[in-house]
XYZ file of C-alpha atoms in Angstrom:
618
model
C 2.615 3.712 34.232
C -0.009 1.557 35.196
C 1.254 -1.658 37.435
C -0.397 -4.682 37.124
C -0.385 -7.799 39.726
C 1.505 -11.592 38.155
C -1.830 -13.090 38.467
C -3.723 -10.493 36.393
C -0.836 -10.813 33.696
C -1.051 -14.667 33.972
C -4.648 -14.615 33.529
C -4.808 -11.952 30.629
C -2.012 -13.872 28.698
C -3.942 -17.115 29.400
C -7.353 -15.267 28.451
C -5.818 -13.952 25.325
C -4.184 -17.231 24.234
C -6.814 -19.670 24.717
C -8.968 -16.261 22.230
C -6.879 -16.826 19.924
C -6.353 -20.842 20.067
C -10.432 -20.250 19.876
C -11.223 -17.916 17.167
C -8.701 -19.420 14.733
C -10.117 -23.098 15.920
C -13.761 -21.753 15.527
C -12.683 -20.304 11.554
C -11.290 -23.250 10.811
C -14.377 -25.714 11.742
C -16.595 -23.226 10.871
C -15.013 -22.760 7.163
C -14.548 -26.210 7.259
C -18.179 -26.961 7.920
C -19.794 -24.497 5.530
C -17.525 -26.332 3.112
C -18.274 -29.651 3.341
C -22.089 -28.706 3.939
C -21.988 -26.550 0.586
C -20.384 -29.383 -1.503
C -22.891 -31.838 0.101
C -25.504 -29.415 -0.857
C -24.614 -28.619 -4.301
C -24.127 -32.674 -5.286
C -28.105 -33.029 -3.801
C -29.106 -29.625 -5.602
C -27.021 -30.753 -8.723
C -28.146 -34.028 -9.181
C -31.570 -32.862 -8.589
C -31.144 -30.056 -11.495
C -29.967 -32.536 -13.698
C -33.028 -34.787 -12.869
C -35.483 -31.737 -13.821
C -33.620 -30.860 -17.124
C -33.889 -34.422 -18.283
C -37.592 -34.752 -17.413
C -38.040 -31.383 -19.040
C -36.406 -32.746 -22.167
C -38.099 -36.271 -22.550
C -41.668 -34.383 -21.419
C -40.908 -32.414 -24.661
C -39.613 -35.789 -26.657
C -42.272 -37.825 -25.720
C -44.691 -35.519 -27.208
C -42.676 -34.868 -30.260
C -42.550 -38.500 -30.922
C -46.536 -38.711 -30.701
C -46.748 -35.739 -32.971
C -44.605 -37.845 -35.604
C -46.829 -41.038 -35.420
C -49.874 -38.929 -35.849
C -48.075 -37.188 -39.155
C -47.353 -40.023 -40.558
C -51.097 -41.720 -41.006
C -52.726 -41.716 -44.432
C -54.747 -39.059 -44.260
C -52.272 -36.467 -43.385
C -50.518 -37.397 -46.852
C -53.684 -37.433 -48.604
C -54.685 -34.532 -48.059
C -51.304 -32.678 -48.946
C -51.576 -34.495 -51.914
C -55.241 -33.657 -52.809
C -56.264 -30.842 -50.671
C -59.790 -30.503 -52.412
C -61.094 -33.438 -51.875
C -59.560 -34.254 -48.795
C -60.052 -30.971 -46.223
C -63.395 -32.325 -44.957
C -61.696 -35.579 -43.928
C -58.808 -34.122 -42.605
C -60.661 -31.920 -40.086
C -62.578 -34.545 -38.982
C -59.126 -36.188 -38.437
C -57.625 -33.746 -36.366
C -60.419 -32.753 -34.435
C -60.054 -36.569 -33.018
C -56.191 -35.432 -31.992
C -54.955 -35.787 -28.896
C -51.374 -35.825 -27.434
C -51.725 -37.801 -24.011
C -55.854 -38.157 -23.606
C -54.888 -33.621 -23.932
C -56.265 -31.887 -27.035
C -54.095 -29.094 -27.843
C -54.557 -26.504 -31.054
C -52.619 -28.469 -34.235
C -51.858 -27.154 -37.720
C -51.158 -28.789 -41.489
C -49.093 -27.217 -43.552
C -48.283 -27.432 -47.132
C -44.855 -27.655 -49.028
C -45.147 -23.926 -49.006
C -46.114 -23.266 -45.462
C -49.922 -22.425 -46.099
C -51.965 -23.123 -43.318
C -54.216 -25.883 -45.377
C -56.027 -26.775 -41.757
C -55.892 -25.356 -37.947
C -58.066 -26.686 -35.058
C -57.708 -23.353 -32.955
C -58.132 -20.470 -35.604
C -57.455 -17.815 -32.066
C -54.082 -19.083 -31.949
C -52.855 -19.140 -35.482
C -48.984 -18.446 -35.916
C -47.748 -16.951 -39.340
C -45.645 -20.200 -39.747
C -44.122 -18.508 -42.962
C -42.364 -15.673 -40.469
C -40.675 -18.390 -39.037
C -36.832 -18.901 -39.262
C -37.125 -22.931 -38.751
C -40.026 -23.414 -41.419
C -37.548 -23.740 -44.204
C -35.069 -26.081 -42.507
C -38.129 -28.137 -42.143
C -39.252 -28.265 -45.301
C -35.560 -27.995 -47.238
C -35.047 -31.638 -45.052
C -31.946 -30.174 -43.161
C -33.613 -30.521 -40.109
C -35.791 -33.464 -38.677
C -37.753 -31.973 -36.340
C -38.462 -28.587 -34.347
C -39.220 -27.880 -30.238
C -39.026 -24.290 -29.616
C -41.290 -21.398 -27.975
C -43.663 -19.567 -29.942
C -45.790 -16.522 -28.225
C -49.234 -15.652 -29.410
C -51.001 -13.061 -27.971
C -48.369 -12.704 -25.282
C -48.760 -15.812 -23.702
C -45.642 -18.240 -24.548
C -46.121 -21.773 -26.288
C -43.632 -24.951 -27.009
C -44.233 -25.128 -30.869
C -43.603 -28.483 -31.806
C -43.002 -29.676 -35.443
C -42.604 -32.831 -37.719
C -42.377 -33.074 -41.422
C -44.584 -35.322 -43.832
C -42.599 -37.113 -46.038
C -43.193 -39.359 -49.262
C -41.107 -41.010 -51.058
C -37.819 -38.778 -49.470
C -39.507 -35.630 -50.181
C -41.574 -32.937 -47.911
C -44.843 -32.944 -48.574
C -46.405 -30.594 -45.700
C -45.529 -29.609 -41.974
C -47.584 -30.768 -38.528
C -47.691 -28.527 -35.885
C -48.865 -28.693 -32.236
C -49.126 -26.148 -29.600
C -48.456 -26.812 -25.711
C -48.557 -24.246 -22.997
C -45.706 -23.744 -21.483
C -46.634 -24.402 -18.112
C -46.993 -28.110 -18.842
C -43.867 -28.893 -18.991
C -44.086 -28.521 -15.153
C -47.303 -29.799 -14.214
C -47.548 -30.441 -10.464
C -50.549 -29.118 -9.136
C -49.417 -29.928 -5.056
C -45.829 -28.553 -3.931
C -42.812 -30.618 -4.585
C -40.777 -31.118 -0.953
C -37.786 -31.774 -3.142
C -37.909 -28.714 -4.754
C -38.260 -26.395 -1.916
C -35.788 -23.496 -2.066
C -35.609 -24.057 -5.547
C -36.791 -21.622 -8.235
C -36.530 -22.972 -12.034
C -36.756 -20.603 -14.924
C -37.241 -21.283 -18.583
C -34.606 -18.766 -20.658
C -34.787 -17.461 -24.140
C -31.997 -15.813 -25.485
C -31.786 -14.827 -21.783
C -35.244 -13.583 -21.315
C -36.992 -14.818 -18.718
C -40.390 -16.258 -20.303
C -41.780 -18.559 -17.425
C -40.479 -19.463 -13.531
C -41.853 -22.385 -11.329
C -41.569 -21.757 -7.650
C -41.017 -18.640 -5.606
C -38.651 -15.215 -6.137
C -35.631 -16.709 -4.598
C -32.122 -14.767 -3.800
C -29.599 -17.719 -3.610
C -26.485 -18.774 -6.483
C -27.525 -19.709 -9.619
C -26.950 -22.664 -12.040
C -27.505 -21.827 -15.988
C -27.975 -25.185 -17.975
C -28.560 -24.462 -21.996
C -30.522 -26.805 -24.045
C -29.459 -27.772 -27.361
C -32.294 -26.324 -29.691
C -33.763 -22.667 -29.992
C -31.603 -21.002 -27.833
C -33.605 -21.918 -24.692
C -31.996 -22.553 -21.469
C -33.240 -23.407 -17.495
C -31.794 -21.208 -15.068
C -31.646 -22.848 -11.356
C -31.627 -20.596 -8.338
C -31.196 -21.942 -5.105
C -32.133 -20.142 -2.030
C -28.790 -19.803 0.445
C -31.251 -18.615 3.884
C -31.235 -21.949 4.940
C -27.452 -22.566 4.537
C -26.903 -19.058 6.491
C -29.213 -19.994 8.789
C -27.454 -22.766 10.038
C -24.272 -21.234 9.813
C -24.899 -18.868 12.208
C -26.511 -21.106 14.377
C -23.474 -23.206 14.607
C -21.239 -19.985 15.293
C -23.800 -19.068 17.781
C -23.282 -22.231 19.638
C -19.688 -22.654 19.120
C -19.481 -18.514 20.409
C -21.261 -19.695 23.727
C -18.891 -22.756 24.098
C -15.729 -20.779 23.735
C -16.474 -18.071 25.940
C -18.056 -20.687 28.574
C -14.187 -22.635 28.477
C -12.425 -19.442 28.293
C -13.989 -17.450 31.541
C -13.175 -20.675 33.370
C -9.390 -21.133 32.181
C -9.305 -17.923 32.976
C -10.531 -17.729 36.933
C -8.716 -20.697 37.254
C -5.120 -19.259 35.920
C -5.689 -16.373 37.982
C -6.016 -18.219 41.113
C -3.067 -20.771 40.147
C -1.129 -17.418 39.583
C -1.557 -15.609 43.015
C -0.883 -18.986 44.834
C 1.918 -19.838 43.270
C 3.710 -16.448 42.129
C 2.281 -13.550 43.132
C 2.136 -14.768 47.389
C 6.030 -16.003 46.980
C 6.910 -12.061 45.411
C 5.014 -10.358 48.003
C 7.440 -12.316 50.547
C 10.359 -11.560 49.074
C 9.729 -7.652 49.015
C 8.364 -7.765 52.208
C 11.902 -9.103 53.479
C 13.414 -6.498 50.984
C 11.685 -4.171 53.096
C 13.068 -4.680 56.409
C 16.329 -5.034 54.804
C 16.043 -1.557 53.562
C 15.324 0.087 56.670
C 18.332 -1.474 58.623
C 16.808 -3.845 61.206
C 16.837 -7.508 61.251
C 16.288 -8.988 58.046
C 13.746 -11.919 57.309
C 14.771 -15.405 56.910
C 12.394 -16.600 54.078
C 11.166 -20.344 54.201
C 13.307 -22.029 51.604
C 11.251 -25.108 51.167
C 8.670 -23.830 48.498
C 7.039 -25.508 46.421
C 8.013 -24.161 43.050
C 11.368 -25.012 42.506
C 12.835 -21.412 40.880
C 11.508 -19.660 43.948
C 12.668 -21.859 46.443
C 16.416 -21.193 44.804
C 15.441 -17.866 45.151
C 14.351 -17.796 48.645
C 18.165 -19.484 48.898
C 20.022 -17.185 47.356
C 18.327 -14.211 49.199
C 18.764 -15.551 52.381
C 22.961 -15.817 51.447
C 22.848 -12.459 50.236
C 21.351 -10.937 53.049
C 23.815 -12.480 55.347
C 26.897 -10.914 52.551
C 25.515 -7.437 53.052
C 26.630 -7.615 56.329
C 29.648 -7.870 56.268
C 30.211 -5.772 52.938
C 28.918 -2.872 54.751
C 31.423 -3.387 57.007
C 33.806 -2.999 54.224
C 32.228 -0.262 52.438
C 32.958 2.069 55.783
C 36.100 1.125 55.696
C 36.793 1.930 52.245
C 34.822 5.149 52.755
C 37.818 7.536 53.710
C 39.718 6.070 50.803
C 36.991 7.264 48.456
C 36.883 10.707 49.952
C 40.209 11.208 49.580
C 39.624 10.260 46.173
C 37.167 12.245 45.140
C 39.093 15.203 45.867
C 41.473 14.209 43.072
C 39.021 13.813 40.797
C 37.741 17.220 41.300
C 40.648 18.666 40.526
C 41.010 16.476 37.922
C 37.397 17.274 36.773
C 38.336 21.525 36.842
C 41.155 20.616 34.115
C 39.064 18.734 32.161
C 36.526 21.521 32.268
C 39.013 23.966 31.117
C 40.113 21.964 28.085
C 36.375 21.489 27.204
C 35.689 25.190 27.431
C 38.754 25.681 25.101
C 38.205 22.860 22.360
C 33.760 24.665 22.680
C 35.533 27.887 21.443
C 37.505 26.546 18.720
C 34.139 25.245 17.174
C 32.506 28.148 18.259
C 34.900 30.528 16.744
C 34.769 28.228 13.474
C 30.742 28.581 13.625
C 31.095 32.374 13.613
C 33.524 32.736 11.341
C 31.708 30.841 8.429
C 28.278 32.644 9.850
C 29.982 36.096 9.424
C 32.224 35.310 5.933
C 29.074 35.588 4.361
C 27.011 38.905 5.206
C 30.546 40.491 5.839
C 31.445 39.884 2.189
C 28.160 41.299 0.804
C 28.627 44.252 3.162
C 32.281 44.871 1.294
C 30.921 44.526 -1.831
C 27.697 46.769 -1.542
C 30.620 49.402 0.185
C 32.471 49.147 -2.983
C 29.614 49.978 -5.006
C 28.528 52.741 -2.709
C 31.525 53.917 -3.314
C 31.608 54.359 -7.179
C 27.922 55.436 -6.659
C 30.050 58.500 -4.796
C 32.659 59.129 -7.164
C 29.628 59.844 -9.435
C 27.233 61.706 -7.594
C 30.461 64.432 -7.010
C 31.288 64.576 -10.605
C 28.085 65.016 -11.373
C 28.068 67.834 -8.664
C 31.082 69.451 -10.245
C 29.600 69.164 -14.016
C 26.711 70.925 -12.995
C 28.159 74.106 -11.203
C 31.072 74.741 -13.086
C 28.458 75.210 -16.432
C 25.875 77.050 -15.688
C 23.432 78.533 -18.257
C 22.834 81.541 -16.877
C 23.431 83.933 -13.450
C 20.238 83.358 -12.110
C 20.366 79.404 -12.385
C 24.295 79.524 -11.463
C 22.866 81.123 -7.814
C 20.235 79.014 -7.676
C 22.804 76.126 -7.411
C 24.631 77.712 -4.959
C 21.792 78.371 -2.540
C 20.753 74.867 -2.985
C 24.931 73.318 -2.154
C 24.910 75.798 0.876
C 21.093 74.883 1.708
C 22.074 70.788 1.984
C 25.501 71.623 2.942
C 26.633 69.330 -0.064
C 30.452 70.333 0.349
C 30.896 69.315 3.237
C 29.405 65.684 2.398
C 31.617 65.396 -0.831
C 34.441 66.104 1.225
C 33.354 63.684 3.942
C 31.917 60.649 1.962
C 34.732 59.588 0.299
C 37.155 58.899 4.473
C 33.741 57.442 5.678
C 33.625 54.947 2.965
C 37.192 54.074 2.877
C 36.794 53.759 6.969
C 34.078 51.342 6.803
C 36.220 49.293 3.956
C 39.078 49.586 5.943
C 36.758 47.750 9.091
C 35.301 45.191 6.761
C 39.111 44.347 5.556
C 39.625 43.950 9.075
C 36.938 41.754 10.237
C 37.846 39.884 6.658
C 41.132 38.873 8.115
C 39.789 38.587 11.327
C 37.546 35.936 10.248
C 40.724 34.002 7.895
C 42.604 34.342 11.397
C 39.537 31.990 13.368
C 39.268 30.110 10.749
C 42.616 28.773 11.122
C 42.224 28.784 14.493
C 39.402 26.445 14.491
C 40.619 23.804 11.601
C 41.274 20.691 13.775
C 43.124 18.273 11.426
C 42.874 14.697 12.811
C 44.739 12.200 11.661
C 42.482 8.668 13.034
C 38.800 8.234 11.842
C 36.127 9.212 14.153
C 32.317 7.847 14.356
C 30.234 9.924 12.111
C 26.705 10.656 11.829
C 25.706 10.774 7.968
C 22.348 12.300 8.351
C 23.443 14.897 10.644
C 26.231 15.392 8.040
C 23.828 15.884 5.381
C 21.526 18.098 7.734
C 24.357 20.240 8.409
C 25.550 20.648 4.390
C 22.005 21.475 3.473
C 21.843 24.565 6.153
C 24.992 25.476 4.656
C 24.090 25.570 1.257
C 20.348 26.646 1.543
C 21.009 30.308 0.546
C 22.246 28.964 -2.717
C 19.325 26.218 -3.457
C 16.324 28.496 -1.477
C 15.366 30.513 -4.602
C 15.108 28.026 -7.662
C 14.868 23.953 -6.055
C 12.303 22.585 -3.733
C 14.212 19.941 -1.571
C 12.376 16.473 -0.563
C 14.690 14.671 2.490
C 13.823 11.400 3.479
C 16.252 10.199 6.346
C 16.182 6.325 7.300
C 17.710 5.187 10.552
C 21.503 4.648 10.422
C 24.170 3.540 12.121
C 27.225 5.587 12.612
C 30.466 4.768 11.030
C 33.888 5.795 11.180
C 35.193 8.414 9.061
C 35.843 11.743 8.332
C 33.027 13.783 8.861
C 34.737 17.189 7.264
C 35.479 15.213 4.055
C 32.309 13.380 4.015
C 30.114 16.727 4.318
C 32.723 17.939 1.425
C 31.519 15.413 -0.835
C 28.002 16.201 -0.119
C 28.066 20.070 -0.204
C 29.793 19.551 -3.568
C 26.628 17.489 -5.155
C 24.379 19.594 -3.378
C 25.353 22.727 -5.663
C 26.180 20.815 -8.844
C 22.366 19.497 -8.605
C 21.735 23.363 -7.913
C 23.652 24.614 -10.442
C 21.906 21.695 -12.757
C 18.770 23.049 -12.524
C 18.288 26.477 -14.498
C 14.709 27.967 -13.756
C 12.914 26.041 -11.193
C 13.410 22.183 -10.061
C 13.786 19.356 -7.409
C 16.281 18.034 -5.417
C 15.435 14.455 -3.978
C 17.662 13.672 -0.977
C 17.054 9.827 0.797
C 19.209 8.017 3.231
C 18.995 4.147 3.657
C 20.892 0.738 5.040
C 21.485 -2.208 2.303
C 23.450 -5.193 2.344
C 25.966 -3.801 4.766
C 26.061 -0.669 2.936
C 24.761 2.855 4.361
C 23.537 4.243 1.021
C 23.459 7.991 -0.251
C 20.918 9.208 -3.128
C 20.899 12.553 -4.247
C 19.221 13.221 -6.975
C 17.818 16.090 -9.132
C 15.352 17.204 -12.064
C 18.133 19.189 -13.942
C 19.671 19.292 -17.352
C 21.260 15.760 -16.809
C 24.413 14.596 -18.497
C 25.273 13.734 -21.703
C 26.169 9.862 -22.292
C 29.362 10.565 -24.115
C 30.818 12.696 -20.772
C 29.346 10.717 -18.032
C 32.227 8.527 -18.105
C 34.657 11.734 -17.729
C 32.928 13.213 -15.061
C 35.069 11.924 -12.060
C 38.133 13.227 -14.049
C 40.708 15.942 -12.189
C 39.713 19.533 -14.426
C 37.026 18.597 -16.274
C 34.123 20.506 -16.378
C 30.911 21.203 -18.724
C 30.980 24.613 -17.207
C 31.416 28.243 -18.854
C 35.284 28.779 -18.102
C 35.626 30.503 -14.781
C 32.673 28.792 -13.646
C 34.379 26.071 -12.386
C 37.790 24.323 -11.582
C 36.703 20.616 -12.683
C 38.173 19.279 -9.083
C 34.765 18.929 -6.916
C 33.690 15.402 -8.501
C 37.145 13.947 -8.368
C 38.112 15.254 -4.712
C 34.784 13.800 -4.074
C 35.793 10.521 -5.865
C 38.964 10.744 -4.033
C 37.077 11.156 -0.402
C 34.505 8.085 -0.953
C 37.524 5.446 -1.746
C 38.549 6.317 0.710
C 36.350 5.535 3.150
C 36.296 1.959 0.714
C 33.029 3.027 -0.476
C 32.036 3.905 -4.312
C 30.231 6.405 -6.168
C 27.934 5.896 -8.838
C 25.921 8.475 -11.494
C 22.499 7.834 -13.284
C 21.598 10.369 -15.715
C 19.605 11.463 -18.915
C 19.477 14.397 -20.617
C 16.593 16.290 -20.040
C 15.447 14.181 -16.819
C 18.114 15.170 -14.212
C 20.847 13.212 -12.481
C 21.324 11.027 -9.996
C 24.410 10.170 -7.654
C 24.285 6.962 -5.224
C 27.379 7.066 -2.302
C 27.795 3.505 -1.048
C 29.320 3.922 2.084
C 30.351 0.304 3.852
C 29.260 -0.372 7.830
C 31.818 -1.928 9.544
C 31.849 -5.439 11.266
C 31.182 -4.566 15.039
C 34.186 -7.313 16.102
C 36.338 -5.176 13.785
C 35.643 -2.362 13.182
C 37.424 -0.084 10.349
C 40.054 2.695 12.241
C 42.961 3.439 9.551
C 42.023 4.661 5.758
C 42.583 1.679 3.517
C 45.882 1.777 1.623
C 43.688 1.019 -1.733
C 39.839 1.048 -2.820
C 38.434 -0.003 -5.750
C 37.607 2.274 -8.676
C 33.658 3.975 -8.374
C 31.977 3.144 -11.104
C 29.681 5.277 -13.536
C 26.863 3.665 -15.179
């Protein structure tokens, strides 16, 4: 491991505070700046926006109101009323037009929408294609502004109706490039970083100002589905954004390279020179000579106690060494008892290593010894068979010549002699496998250890132990997931306790028929060390889930089963004054929960309680 001097920790911890202190201080200034600066920002840009619409709109309704002064002279009716006679005077009329001291290309229409007089024939609109002709002319609306393109260029179309007496008579028309609407032939400072679109039916048709990539502000107009869309340029913003983080970045690391040379110096003066003192004296202290006397006037107050209290110590190992010679020949003697102490103790230890060992081999062996015996058995019938079969043949032969044949091919393999012997060398090897059989039943009682007081147990290990026990039944048909969360240990019995779990572990085998899951997870809640083991199985039936835990009853085939595992299992869990509990559906598996309680460290459980309450089954 890496050492590191006082003043080089001082320093770092000062260098990494006063980061810290200074990058949260710099986001929230920063953030706090950009804020204020954006809301500052979008009132100008807002109140600017709103300024453009409504010059936009009264551009457009001070030229609508001109158009419907100019409808309504005499001659405009007139001529509606007497076309004939009037068409010469009425393009005299409107050749005289103007909107503003501007000329722009007009149109009279009749009650029908026929074009009766236009002063630009090249841009002509089919007036009768129009959707807002007949509101005009029905009276349902008073007026029209909207955006009519001709030849691809885009116009505002502005429209009055002639009326006499209360009734429509004819239509005026006027046609303004769009453009106008915006007519500033220098650059507008306000507007800078500004781009202003004209929208319909959110196509773009016409933009003032520059491509700009910024937020934008949609504000919709209230005729012909046209609408201004505002972007606002944010490089400006960012730009003096960063240049405030770039200056604030300097500051900070300015004010924290000086904090930091200064903390380093204030830490070798003051703590680092006093340590180096202190193991110096240490030193000579640990070699045997004189010890130091260390100055204890100092400025710092903790180290000038310490200076104290080293000084008073040195002077006490004197004379406890004096003592500890003394008491040296005591300790030899001793240690002489305690190594013959120590041999005994050895001794017991080797004897209580071969009662679990002998336990460990005897459940290791039950198992292969027991398929040996049975695949003996078997051999043995196999035998039986093989001589009878033996017999059948020679003693019916079909003729001489097959009848010698046989007997040629007995002497050839010598098969009398291995009728004759098979049968003691079988009944030998039973007679060893009976043997190690009881030999095995005899370490097995050797090895049970009943103990009467609660010892600390390990629960995973427990578990870890059950499921090498009962792998060889699971292996074949269940994939196992374990998940293992840190526990503490508890007392208990840890032979019941892995009882209980070898028991679920082959029911949730035994659940599953072709190929399944068994989940296994381990966790600390509310006090509680908590046991899940659950699997993808059959699952149980609603109306025998509350029987389960019953002495003798089982959903098994009979000989299958004795009914007992799930209530000693009960049993065990109350009590250790824990509970059981069972989830299950048909079809999705079951799942058992062992609440297991954890002890209060002051008072810790040692005795079995004398009562527990009842597990429960939901």
């Amino acid at each position: 491991m890496k050492h590191i001097s006082i003043s080089y920790a001082l320093a770092r911890f000062v260098f990494l505070s006063c980061l810290t202190l200074a990058l949260l201080t710099s986001i929230l200034v920063v953030s706090h700046v950009v804020t204020s600066f954006s809301q500052q920002q979008d009132k100008v840009i807002n109140r600017e926006i709103a300024s453009i619409s409504k010059n936009f709109l009264l551009f457009l309704s001070h030229r609508q109101i001109l158009l419907s002064e100019q409808a309504r002279t005499p001659i405009m009716l007139q001529t509606l009323m007497q076309p004939e006679s009037n068409i010469g005077k009425i393009q005299d009329h409107m050749a005289d037009l103007s909107i503003l001291g501007k000329k722009y290309p007009q149109s009279l229409l009749d009650f029908q929408g026929n074009i009766l007089h236009a002063t630009d024939h090249t841009r002509v609109v089919d007036f009768k294609q129009t959707p807002w002709l007949a509101g005009l002319l029905s009276g349902t609306i008073p007026h029209y502004t909207g955006v009519e393109t001709i030849n691809g260029r885009h116009y505002w179309c502005l429209a009055v109706p002639i009326n006499y007496q209360q009734t429509i008579e004819g239509v005026l028309t006027t046609l303004l490039p769009l453009g106008e609407i915006y007519p500033q032939k220098t650059p507008d400072t306000r507007f800078k970083g500004l781009a202003i679109e004209i929208l319909k039916d959110k196509q773009s048709l016409i933009r003032f100002g520059e491509q700009l990539k910024g937020h934008s502000l949609l504000i919709p107009w209230p005729f012909s589905q046209l609408s201004l869309r505002f972007t606002v340029d944010d490089e400006a913003q960012n730009q003096q954004v960063f240049t405030l983080v770039l200056q604030l970045s300097l500051l900070i690391i300015v004010a924290i390279a000086l904090t930091t040379l200064l903390a380093y110096l204030y830490g070798y003066r003051y703590l680092v020179k006093p340590v180096f003192m202190v193991a110096r004296a240490t030193d000579e202290l640990d070699k045997g000579g004189n010890y130091l006397k260390l100055k204890e006037e100092f400025r710092i107050k903790e180290f000038s106690e310490l200076f104290k209290k080293f000084n008073h110590m040195t002077a006490q190992v004197n004379l406890r060494e004096v003592a500890l010679r003394q008491s040296y020949d005591q300790l030899s003697q001793t240690i002489e008892e305690l190594k013959q102490s120590e041999s005994q103790l050895v001794q017991a230890e080797k004897m209580a290593s071969l009662g679990t060992l002998a336990a460990g081999i005897a459940h290791e062996i039950n198992n292969p010894v027991g398929f040996i015996k049975s695949n003996l058995d078997v051999l043995q019938d196999y035998a039986q068979s093989l001589k009878a079969y033996h017999q059948e043949i020679t003693a019916h032969p079909t003729d001489e010549r097959q009848k010698q044949n046989l007997s040629l091919l007995a002497e050839k393999y010598d098969l009398d002699y291995i009728f004759s012997d098979i049968a003691p060398l079988l009944q030998s090897s039973l007679t060893g496998v009976e043997r190690v059989i009881a030999i095995i039943d005899s370490l097995k009682t050797f090895a049970r250890v009943d103990q009467p007081q609660k010892s600390l147990c390990d629960i995973n290990e427990g578990i870890k132990a059950t499921i090498t026990m009962a792998w060889n039944e699971l292996k074949y048909h269940c994939q196992l997931h374990q998940e293992f969360g840190r526990l503490p240990q508890i007392p208990g019995y840890p032979g019941k306790l892995n009882q209980v779990f070898m028991n679920l572990l082959i029911n949730a085998g035994q659940a599953i028929t072709d190929k399944g899951e068994i989940f296994i997870r381990t966790y600390e809640l509310n006090q509680n060390i908590v046991i899940e083991i659950r699997d993808t199985g059959c699952g149980i039936k609603p109306e025998n889930i509350n029987q389960i835990f019953n002495p003798f009853y089982t959903s098994k085939a009979v000989g299958q089963g004795t009914g007992l595992g799930l209530s000693i299992s009960h049993d065990i869990i109350l009590q250790h004054k824990g509970r059981i509990e069972v989830n299950s559906k048909p079809g999705d598996g079951t799942c058992f929960t062992i609440y297991l309680p954890i002890p209060d460290q002051d008072n810790p459980a040692i005795e079995p309680p004398a009562s527990c309450p009842a597990a429960t089954a939901p």
